[in-house]
XYZ file of C-alpha atoms in Angstrom:
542
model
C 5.718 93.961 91.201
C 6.774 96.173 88.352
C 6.374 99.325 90.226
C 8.925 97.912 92.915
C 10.915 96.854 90.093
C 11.348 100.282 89.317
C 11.426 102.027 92.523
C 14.573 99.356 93.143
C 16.282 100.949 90.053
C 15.384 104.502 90.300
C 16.523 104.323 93.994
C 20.089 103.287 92.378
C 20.282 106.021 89.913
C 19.588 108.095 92.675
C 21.792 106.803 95.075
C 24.984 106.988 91.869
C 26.001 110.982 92.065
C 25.442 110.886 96.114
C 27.970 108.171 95.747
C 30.455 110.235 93.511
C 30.172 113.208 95.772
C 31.187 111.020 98.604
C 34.446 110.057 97.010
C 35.549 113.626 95.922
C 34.738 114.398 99.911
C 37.111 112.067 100.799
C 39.509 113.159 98.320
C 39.222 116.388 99.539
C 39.210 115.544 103.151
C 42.784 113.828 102.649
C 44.375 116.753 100.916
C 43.045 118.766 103.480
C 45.138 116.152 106.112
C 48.240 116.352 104.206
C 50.955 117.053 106.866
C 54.159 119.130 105.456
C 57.958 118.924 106.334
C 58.304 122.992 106.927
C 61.715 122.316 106.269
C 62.153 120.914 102.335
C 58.384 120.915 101.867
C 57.789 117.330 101.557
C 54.207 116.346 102.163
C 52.785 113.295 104.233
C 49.415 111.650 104.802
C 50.268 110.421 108.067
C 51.401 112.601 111.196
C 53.748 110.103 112.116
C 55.426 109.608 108.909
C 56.362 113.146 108.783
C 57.638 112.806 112.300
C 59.854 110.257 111.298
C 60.944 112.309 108.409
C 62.086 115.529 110.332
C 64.591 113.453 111.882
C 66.571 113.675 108.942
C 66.790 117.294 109.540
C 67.549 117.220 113.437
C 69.922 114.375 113.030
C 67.815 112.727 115.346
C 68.206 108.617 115.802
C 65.950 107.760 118.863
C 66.349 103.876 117.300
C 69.028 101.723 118.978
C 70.124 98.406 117.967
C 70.670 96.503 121.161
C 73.570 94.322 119.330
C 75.908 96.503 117.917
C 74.494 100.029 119.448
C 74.094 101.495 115.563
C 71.247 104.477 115.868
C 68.790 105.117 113.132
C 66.095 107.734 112.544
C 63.888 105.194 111.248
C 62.545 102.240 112.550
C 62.579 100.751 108.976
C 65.752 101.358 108.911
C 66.778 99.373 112.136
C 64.776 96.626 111.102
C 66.808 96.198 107.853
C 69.924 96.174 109.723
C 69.202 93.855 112.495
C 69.113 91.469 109.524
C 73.163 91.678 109.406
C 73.036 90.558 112.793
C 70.373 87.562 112.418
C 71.489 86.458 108.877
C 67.712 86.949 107.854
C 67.563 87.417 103.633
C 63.264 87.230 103.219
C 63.709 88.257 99.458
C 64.449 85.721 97.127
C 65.211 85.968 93.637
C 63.093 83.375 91.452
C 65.101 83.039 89.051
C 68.588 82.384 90.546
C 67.829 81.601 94.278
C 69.816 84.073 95.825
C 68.432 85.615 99.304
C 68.685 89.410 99.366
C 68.193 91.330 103.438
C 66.924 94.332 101.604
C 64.256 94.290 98.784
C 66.110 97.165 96.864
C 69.326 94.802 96.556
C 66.602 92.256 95.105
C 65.248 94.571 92.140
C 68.848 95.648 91.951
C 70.387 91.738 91.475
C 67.519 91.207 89.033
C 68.751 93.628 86.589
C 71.700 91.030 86.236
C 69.295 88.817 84.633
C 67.182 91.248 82.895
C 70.245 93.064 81.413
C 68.142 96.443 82.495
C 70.523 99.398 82.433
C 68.133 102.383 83.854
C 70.233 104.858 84.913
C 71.897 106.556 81.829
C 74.611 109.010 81.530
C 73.313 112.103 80.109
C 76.969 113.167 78.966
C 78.407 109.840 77.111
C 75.024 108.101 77.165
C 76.759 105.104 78.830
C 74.101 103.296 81.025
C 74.453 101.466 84.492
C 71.884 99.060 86.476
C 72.644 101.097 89.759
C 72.447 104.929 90.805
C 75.138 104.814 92.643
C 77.571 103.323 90.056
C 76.500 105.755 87.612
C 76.792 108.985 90.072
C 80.629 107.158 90.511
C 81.136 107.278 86.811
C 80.421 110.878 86.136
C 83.211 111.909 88.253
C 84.960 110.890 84.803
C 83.235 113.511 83.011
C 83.346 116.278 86.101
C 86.584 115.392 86.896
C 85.001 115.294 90.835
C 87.365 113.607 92.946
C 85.422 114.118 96.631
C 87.516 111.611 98.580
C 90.491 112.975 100.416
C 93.392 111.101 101.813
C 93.902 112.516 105.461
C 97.306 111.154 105.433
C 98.729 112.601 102.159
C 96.332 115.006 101.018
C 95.467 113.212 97.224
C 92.074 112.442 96.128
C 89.925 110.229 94.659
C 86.926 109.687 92.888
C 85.481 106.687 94.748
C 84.919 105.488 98.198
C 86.712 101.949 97.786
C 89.957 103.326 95.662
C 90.599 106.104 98.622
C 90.580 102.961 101.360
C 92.648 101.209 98.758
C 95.198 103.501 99.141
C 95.030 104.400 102.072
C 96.762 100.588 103.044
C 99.598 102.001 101.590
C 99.713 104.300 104.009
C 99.049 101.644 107.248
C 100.463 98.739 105.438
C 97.522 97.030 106.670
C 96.948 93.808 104.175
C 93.570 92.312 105.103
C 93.640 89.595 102.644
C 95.563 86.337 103.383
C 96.555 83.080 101.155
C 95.171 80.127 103.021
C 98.112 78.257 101.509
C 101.024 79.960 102.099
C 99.943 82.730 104.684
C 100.832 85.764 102.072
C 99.231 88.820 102.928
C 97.375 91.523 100.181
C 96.351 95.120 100.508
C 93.643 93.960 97.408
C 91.369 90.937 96.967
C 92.562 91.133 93.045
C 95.973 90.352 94.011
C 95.256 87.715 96.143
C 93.142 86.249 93.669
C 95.546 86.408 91.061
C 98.457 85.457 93.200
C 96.904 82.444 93.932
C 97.494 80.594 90.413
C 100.440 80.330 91.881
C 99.483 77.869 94.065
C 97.076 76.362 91.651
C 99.430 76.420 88.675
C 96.175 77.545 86.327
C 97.481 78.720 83.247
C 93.935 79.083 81.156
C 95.731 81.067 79.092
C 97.812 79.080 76.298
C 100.434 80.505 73.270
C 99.558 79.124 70.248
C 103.431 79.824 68.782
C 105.150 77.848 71.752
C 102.761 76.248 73.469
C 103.489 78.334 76.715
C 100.715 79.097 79.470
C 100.317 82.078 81.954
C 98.078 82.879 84.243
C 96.807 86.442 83.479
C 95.246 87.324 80.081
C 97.794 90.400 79.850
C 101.178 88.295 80.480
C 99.529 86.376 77.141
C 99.387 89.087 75.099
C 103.136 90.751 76.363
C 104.662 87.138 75.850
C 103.406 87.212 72.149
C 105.350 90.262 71.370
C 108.503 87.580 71.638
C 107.098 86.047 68.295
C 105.587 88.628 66.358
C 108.303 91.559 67.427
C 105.599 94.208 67.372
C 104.044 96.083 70.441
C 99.986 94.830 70.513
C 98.211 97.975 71.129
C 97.744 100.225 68.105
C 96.640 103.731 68.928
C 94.271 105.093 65.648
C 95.139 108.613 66.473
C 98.427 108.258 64.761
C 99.840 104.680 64.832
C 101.558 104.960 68.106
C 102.179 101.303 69.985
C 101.841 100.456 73.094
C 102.150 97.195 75.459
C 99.264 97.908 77.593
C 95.670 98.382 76.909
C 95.386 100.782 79.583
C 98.281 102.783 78.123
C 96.266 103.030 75.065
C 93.416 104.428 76.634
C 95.438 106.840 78.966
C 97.417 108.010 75.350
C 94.050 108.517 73.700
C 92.434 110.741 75.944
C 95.658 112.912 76.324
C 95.879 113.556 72.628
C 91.653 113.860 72.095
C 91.394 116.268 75.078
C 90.682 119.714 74.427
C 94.040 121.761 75.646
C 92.749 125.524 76.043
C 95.931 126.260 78.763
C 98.959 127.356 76.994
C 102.324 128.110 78.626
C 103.319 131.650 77.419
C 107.160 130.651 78.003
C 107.221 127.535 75.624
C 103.750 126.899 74.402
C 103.407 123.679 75.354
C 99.342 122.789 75.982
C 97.638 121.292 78.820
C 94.049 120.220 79.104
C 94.152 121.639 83.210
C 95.301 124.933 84.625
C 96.596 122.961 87.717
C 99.017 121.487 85.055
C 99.921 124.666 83.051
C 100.612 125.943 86.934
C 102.891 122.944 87.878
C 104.832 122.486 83.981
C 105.729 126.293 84.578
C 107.647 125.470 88.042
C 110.623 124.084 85.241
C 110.904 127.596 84.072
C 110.931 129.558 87.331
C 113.008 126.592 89.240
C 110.327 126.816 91.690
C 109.996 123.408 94.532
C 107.453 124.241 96.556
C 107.127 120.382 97.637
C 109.670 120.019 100.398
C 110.201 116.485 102.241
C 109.624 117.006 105.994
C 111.857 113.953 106.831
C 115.277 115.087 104.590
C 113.987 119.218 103.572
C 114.705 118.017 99.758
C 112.270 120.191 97.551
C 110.414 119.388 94.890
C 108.925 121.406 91.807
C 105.804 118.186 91.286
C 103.514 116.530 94.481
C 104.005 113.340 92.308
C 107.904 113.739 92.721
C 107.626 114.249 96.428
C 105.521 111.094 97.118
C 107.756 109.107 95.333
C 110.804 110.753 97.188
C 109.226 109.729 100.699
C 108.843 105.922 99.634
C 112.857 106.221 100.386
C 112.196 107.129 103.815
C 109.595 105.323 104.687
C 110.338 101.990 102.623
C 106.732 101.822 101.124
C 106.169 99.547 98.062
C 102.411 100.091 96.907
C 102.970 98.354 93.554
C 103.233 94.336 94.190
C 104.094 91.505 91.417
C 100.843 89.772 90.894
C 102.480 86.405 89.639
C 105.459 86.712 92.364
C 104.370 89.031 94.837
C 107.549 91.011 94.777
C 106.762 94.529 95.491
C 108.175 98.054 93.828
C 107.891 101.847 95.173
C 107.336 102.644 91.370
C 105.077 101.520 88.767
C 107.140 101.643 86.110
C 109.892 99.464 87.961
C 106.856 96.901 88.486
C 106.186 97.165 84.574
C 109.775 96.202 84.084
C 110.072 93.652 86.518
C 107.063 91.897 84.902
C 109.065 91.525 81.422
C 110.918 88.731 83.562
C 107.815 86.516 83.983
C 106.634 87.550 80.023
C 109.854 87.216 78.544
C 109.064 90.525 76.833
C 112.409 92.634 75.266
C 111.290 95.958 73.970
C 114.455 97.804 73.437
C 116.723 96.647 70.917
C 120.418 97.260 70.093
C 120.316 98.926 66.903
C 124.277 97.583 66.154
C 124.014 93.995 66.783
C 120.207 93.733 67.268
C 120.154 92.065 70.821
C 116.936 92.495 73.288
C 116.490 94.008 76.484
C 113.514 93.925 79.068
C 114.683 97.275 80.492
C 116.038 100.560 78.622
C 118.926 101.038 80.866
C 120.210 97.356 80.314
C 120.534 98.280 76.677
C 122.089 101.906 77.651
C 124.806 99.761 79.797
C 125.028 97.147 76.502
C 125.610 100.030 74.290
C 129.594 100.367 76.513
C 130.473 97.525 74.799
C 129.796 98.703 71.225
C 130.814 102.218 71.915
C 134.061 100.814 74.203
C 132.982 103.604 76.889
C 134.454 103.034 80.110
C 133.917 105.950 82.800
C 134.549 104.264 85.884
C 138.588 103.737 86.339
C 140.764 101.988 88.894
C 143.208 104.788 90.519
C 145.870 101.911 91.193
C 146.132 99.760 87.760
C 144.059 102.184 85.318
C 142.002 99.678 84.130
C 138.164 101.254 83.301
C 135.160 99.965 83.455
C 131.273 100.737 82.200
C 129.537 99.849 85.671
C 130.098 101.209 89.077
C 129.795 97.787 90.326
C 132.130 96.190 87.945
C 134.673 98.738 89.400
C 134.377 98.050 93.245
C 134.234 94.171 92.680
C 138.000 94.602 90.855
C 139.265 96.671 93.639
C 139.029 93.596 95.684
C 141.995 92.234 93.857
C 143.908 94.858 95.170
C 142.949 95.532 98.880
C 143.135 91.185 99.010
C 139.358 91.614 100.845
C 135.802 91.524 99.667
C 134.154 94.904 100.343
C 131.235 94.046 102.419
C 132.179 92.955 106.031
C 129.576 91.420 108.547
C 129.847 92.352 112.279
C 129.012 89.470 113.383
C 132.141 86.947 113.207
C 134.504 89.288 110.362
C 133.229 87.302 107.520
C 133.725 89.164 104.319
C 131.247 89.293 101.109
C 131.624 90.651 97.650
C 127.708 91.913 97.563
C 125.350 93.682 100.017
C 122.833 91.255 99.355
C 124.759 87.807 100.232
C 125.946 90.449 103.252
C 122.599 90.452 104.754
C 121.561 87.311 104.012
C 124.256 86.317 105.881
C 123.156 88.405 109.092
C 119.877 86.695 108.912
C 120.965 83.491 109.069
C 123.567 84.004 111.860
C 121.177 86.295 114.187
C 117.804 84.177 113.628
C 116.573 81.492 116.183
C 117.267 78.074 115.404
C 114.386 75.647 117.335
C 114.296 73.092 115.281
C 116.875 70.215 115.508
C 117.557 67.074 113.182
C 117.502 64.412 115.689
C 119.893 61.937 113.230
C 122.459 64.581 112.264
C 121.728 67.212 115.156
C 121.673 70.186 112.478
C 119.462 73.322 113.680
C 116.952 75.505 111.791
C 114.873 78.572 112.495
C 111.708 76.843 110.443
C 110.013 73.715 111.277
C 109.599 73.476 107.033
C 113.509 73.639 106.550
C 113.828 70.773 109.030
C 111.358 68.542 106.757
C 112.939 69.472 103.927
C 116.258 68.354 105.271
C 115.083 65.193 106.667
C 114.562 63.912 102.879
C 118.735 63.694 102.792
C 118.513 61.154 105.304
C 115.656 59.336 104.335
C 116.137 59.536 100.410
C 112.481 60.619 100.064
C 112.183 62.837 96.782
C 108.861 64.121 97.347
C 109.089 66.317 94.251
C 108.562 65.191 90.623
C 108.773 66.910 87.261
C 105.851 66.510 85.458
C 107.259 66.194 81.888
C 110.504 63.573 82.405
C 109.861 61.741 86.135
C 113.017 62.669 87.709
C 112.192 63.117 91.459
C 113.526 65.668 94.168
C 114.110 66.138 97.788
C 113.291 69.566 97.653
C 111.051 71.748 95.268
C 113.982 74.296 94.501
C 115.485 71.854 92.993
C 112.425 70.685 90.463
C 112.385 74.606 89.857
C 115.940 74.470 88.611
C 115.479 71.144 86.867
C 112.219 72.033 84.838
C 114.512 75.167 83.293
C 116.163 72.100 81.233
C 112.869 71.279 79.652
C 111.501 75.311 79.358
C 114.702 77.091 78.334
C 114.439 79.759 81.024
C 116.573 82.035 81.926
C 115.634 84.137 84.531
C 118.770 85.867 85.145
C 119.728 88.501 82.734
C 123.061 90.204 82.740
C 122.735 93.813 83.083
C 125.990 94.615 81.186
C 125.771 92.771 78.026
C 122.331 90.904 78.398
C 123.370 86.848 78.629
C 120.745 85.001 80.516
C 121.285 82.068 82.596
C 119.439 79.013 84.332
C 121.007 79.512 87.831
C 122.327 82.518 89.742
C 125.562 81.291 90.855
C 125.986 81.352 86.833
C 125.218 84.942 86.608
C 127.839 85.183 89.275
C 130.738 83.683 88.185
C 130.115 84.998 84.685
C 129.650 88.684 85.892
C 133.340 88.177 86.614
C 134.221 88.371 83.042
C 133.394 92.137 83.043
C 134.617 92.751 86.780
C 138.186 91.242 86.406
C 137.329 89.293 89.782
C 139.269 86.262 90.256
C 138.385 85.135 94.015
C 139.751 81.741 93.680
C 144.296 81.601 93.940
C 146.102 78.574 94.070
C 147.905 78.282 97.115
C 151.073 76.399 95.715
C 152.013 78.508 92.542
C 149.134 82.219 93.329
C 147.685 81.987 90.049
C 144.330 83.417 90.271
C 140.618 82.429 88.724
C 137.167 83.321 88.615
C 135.401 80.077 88.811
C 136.527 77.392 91.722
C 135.825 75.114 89.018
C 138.925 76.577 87.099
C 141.134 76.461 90.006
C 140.274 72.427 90.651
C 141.185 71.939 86.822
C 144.460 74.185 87.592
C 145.431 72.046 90.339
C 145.717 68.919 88.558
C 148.557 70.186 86.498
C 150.397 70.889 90.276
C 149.428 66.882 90.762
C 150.362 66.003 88.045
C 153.970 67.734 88.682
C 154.558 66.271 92.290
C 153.375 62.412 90.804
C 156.390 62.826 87.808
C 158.932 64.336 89.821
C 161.751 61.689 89.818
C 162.726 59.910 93.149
């Protein structure tokens, strides 16, 4: 028994390095089977993986999806995107729930959880949970812009903000209110443009008790109180309304500026922009407009130029929706909606929301009038102001429709005219018989006949037929004062107000009295006039 004993365990010592030298074989048998892409050297351990591989190289798909047609070179890869089709998500995350089609979207959604950050920028040492984002944010550093606009020739840095733009281009607008049916070229504005709808105003004033919408209109409305610009630059005190100003100011005066102009020294931190700055000194435009042949010294310039022709408006309002062919006319047109007034008269210390309001307030102070009547002499600081005055000469108003001779003082009221005149009316008030082109103006007018006042204001109770009206109204209860006068700044509730008031500064009296001619500016005035003629005929003497 004991000699068996040990035969049994000498036969397993024996059998131990015979054991070992059958591993390394195999070993050595697999390297031996390695198969290798002759192309980029990449090795494989199967014949068929490396098959599958080399159709990288020949651009080779031999896999078809039989729903959409898409080709792939790898049967993997079909298999992953047949889930679009079927809706199939196998990975779940256990912590969250969420169903992933692709495993690599799993470990990717994970990081959100984890707060891993693997990927790190070996320039600014910035770090990013996806490869791709981070390869995206060291076109920062490179200054890499890949992307090319076919259309217009600019470029970008990223995929999503060349397709972006590229709607202002096409016009396309893929994403649509489900309230009102407003279209947007970007889901941010028609995310943001739908407080509108929702009135959420999360964001409160703790001065006056007013709410907005957007985070930024916040901090532009508190300017009102504290009469300071909120963005302080540390570079050298420099303010600024915008945080993105800021940062845009920053980098311009940390950047290294090696390219000097040899005419008037000036710096730039790009030889593309030493080579455009000098086009001031030679006069040179090599830009020219292929619609009107106007040149141009600046790309930039010429871009803007051909929003004239074309009518394109890539910078929309995203509490309104109102859209501007430049960005700094949308920065102005904001100020309405913040109540911010950054330039101030230095003589008399009233605000303005726009610099050339205050240039135009400055006439008044200065008593410069260049625009003059040729038949009276009288002068004027605004073009406008001018033409509206002639009409008390030539007995018209200027702007004359073609459709039945009526006359208008302003372009505007001049087309809104047209509309109304030329547009389809369908819809028909079957107590009064009145038409109208929308089915909604016909609802709205039906609340004259029945008395319903669908609309109430929220703070006092009054009610209202139509929501224009609770608009107006609420402007008892806010203050606002949405329409500024351009020449010397008054605001007012209403825009017939603005109207009769900008007839101060015109001269325009469109209102005469027909018994004694005496003229007036507000029909108002002329019904207060006439009682005086009443009065006369009542007291004459039989």
């Amino acid at each position: 028994m004991m000699e068996n004993e040990f035969c049994e365990k000498k036969i397993k010592v024996e059998a131990q390095p015979e054991r070992i030298d059958f591993i390394d074989n195999i070993k050595k048998e697999k390297e031996k089977t390695l198969y290798h892409c002759n192309i980029c050297g990449k090795s494989f351990s199967r014949k068929d993986s490396l098959t599958t591989h080399k159709d990288i190289h020949t651009g080779e798909k031999p896999h078809h999806c039989d729903v959409c047609g898409k080709s792939f070179s790898a049967i993997g890869s079909l298999n992953t995107h047949k889930r679009i089709h079927t809706g199939e998500k196998p990975y779940l995350c256990n912590i969250c729930g969420k169903s992933f089609s692709q495993i690599g979207h799993l470990i990717t959604h994970k990081r959100i959880h984890t707060g891993e950050k693997p990927y790190h920028c070996d320039i600014c040492g910035k770090s990013f949970s996806e490869k791709g984002v981070l390869k995206k944010h060291k076109h920062i550093h490179t200054g890499d812009k890949p992307y090319l606009c076919d259309i217009c020739g600019k470029s970008f840095s990223q995929q999503g903000i060349l397709t972006k733009h590229k709607r202002t281009h096409t016009g396309e607008k893929p994403y649509h209110c489900d309230i009102c049916g407003k279209s947007f070229s970007a889901s941010g504005n028609l995310i943001k443009h739908k407080h509108i709808h929702i009135r959420d105003k999360p964001y409160h004033c703790d001065v006056c008790d007013k709410s907005f919408s957007q985070r930024h209109s916040l901090t532009a409305h508190i300017c009102i109180h504290t009469g300071k610009k909120p963005f302080d630059s540390d570079i050298h005190g420099k303010l600024f309304n915008e945080t993105s100003h800021l940062s845009k100011h920053k980098s311009l005066q940390t950047a290294e500026k090696p390219y000097d102009c040899d005419i008037c020294g000036k710096s730039f931190s790009l030889s593309s922009n030493l080579t455009t700055h000098k086009h001031i000194h030679t006069g040179e435009k090599p830009h020219p407009c292929d619609i009107c042949g106007k040149t141009f010294s600046q790309s930039g310039n010429l871009v803007i130029h051909k929003r004239m022709h074309t009518g394109e408006k890539p910078y929309p309002c995203d509490i309104c929706g109102k859209s501007f062919p430049l960005s700094v006319n949308l920065t102005t047109h904001k100020r309405i909606h913040t109540g911010h007034e950054p330039y101030h008269c230095d003589i008399c210390g009233k605000s303005f929301s726009a610099n050339g309001n205050l240039i135009k307030h400055k006439h008044i102070h200065i008593g410069d009038k260049p625009y003059h009547c040729d038949i009276c002499d009288k002068s004027f600081s605004q073009r406008h102001s001018l033409t509206a005055h002639i009409c008390i000469h030539t007995g018209k108003k200027p702007f004359n429709s073609d459709i039945h001779g009526k006359l208008f003082n302003e372009t505007s009221h001049l087309s809104k005219h047209k509309s109304l005149q030329t547009a389809e009316k369908p819809y028909h008030c079957d107590i009064c018989g009145k038409s109208f082109s929308q089915s909604g103006n016909l609802t709205t007018h039906k609340h004259i006949h029945t008395g319903e006042k669908p609309y109430p204001c929220d703070i006092c109770g009054k009610s209202f037929s139509q929501s224009g009206n609770l608009v107006i109204h609420k402007r008892m209860h806010t203050g606002e004062k949405p329409y500024p006068c351009d020449i010397c700044g008054k605001s007012f509730s209403l825009r017939g107000n603005l109207t009769t008031h900008k007839r101060i500064h015109s001269g325009e009296k469109p209102y005469h009295c027909d018994t004694c001619g005496k003229s007036f500016s507000a029909n108002g005035n002329l019904i207060t006039h006439k009682h005086i003629h009443i009065g006369e005929r009542e007291t004459i003497p039989l």
